[in-house]
Amino acid sequence: MMAQPSRPEPTDRRRFSRVKLDLLGRFMLESFDEFPCRVENMSPGGISVATPVEPRAGERIIFYIDHIGRLEGKVARLYPGGFAVDLVNTERKREKLASRLTWFANRGELDLPEDRRHQRLTPTERRVEIVLDDGRRYEVKIIDLSLSGAAVSCQVRPALSSRITLGMMQGRVVRHLEDGFAIEFSSVQTEQSLEKLLV
């Protein structure tokens, strides 16, 4: 007889390989209550999120995930600090999600959030307003700006991974600086879109 795996887990039976992620999002329970979450890993067939909220096993969940969009499924497993959901997708949406996750997997290997290949821009207007996730507003000075993110000088330093709006661009805080913080945009911009969005 062949030796059995030392740790038989549900992952052994997964039809899709999972991609480790660190994305912010929110989810809605059947009660229509919404809560924030952080995606830990995802495949075209399932998603695991970190959150202190405990839904019911089998409960229908709707997610809105940064960079991914709307997803839907049923709670498959609860564990300390989060839960896993089996996603319900059409074949077409599953293929699109698989393609997106492949991009994320390669992005992680290349460490693209820190990648400096995106052209640096010098905005004509260096002062712009930011809006924090809780609605607070501050005027900041742009230190550095690229198609994928920005570094700003500010009197406050929001928590890492917190969502933020710079001008009209959405993103999240990825690094603290001595006199401010760095933002990664939710999607890569074009030079033209930056000029329009920062107006």
Short mmCIF file of C-alpha atoms in Angstrom, two decimals, residues 121 145-148 169 185 189-199:
data_model
loop_
_atom_site.label_atom_id
_atom_site.label_comp_id
_atom_site.label_asym_id
_atom_site.label_seq_id
_atom_site.Cartn_x
_atom_site.Cartn_y
_atom_site.Cartn_z
CA LEU A 121 5.99 61.72 -13.75
CA LEU A 145 4.23 59.82 -8.98
CA SER A 146 4.11 56.92 -11.43
CA LEU A 147 1.51 55.00 -13.39
CA SER A 148 1.23 52.46 -10.57
CA MET A 169 -7.65 57.61 -7.95
CA PHE A 185 -3.15 52.44 -7.22
CA GLN A 189 -2.95 54.35 -14.93
CA THR A 190 -1.99 56.01 -18.20
CA GLU A 191 -0.16 59.32 -18.31
CA GLN A 192 -3.30 60.93 -19.76
CA SER A 193 -5.54 59.50 -17.04
CA LEU A 194 -3.20 60.79 -14.33
CA GLU A 195 -3.34 64.28 -15.77
CA LYS A 196 -7.16 64.16 -15.84
CA LEU A 197 -7.66 62.49 -12.46
CA LEU A 198 -5.37 64.84 -10.58
CA VAL A 199 -7.13 67.95 -11.89
#
